[in-house]
Short mmCIF file of C-alpha atoms in Angstrom, two decimals:
data_model
loop_
_atom_site.label_atom_id
_atom_site.label_comp_id
_atom_site.label_asym_id
_atom_site.label_seq_id
_atom_site.Cartn_x
_atom_site.Cartn_y
_atom_site.Cartn_z
CA ALA A 94 51.59 135.17 -31.16
CA LYS A 95 49.23 133.82 -33.67
CA LEU A 96 46.75 136.26 -32.51
CA VAL A 97 49.08 139.11 -33.07
CA ALA A 98 49.82 137.89 -36.47
CA ASP A 99 45.94 137.60 -37.17
CA LYS A 100 45.44 141.13 -35.94
CA LEU A 101 48.22 142.34 -38.26
CA ILE A 102 46.62 140.51 -41.07
CA ALA A 103 43.60 142.42 -40.35
CA TYR A 104 45.34 145.86 -40.00
CA GLU A 105 47.43 144.94 -43.25
CA PRO A 106 45.63 142.30 -45.32
CA LYS A 107 48.00 142.57 -48.45
CA ASN A 108 50.99 141.78 -46.35
CA ALA A 109 52.40 138.28 -47.32
CA HIS A 110 54.72 138.12 -44.56
CA PHE A 111 51.96 138.45 -41.77
CA TYR A 112 50.14 135.58 -43.76
CA HIS A 113 53.58 133.65 -43.65
CA LEU A 114 53.97 134.29 -39.85
CA SER A 115 50.45 133.13 -38.98
CA GLY A 116 51.01 130.14 -41.06
CA MET A 117 54.12 129.19 -39.23
CA MET A 118 52.39 129.56 -35.93
CA SER A 119 49.68 127.57 -37.13
CA PHE A 120 52.19 125.01 -37.97
CA ASN A 121 53.92 125.05 -34.70
CA ASP A 122 50.42 124.41 -33.26
CA GLY A 123 49.83 121.54 -35.23
CA ASP A 124 46.97 122.89 -37.16
CA LEU A 125 48.40 121.85 -40.65
CA ALA A 126 45.16 122.91 -42.59
CA GLU A 127 45.35 126.33 -41.16
CA ALA A 128 49.11 126.49 -41.90
CA GLU A 129 48.37 125.52 -45.49
CA LYS A 130 45.47 128.18 -45.81
CA MET A 131 47.89 131.24 -44.60
CA ILE A 132 51.04 130.05 -46.57
CA ARG A 133 49.03 129.76 -49.70
CA GLN A 134 47.59 133.34 -49.15
CA ALA A 135 51.19 134.53 -48.61
CA SER A 136 52.14 132.98 -51.94
CA VAL A 137 49.41 134.53 -53.77
CA LEU A 138 50.36 137.91 -52.40
CA GLN A 139 53.97 137.39 -53.12
CA PRO A 140 54.11 135.09 -56.15
CA ASP A 141 57.82 135.58 -56.79
CA ASN A 142 58.72 134.48 -53.18
CA ALA A 143 59.69 130.69 -54.20
CA ASP A 144 60.54 130.02 -50.34
CA TYR A 145 56.75 130.52 -49.58
CA LYS A 146 56.08 127.95 -52.30
CA VAL A 147 58.63 125.28 -50.93
CA GLU A 148 56.96 125.75 -47.46
CA LEU A 149 53.48 125.19 -48.98
CA ALA A 150 54.66 121.95 -50.74
CA ASN A 151 56.10 120.46 -47.85
CA LEU A 152 52.77 121.39 -45.96
CA LEU A 153 50.98 119.62 -48.70
CA PHE A 154 53.28 116.54 -48.50
CA GLN A 155 52.53 116.35 -45.01
CA GLN A 156 48.85 116.23 -45.51
CA ASP A 157 49.01 113.55 -48.13
CA LYS A 158 48.55 116.10 -50.97
CA ARG A 159 51.52 114.56 -52.80
CA LYS A 160 50.33 115.18 -56.40
CA GLU A 161 49.78 119.02 -55.73
CA ALA A 162 53.19 119.02 -53.73
CA ILE A 163 55.24 117.55 -56.63
CA GLU A 164 53.49 119.87 -59.19
CA LEU A 165 54.47 122.72 -57.12
CA PHE A 166 58.09 121.52 -56.73
CA GLU A 167 58.34 120.64 -60.29
CA GLY A 168 57.09 124.23 -61.25
CA LEU A 169 59.74 125.83 -59.10
CA ILE A 170 62.49 123.54 -60.57
CA LYS A 171 61.36 124.23 -64.02
CA ALA A 172 61.40 128.18 -63.31
CA ASP A 173 64.79 127.95 -61.80
CA PRO A 174 66.61 124.75 -62.27
CA HIS A 175 69.35 126.17 -59.92
CA TYR A 176 67.14 126.66 -56.81
CA LYS A 177 68.71 124.52 -54.28
CA LEU A 178 65.97 124.56 -51.61
CA ALA A 179 63.64 123.29 -54.16
CA TRP A 180 65.84 120.53 -55.21
CA ASP A 181 66.84 119.66 -51.64
CA GLN A 182 63.05 119.58 -50.35
CA TYR A 183 61.88 117.72 -53.43
#
């Protein structure tokens, strides 16, 4: 499935969903660094998708990048104080 997602990225490199899919496959394979890279790119391509940013923050925490994760969560909460997923994960 990861190979398919990566081929889709090559075919359509501006599709955030494909990066997200590849990132989730990497996460499932235990490759947190690759998952972070892919989900970060999905967030860049679709900056209004707060769910991608929550996933990115969770990946950062899992890699002991706590400061960056906290800043990301705080930015999400500041942008939308009622965003339940950000509060729950934070």
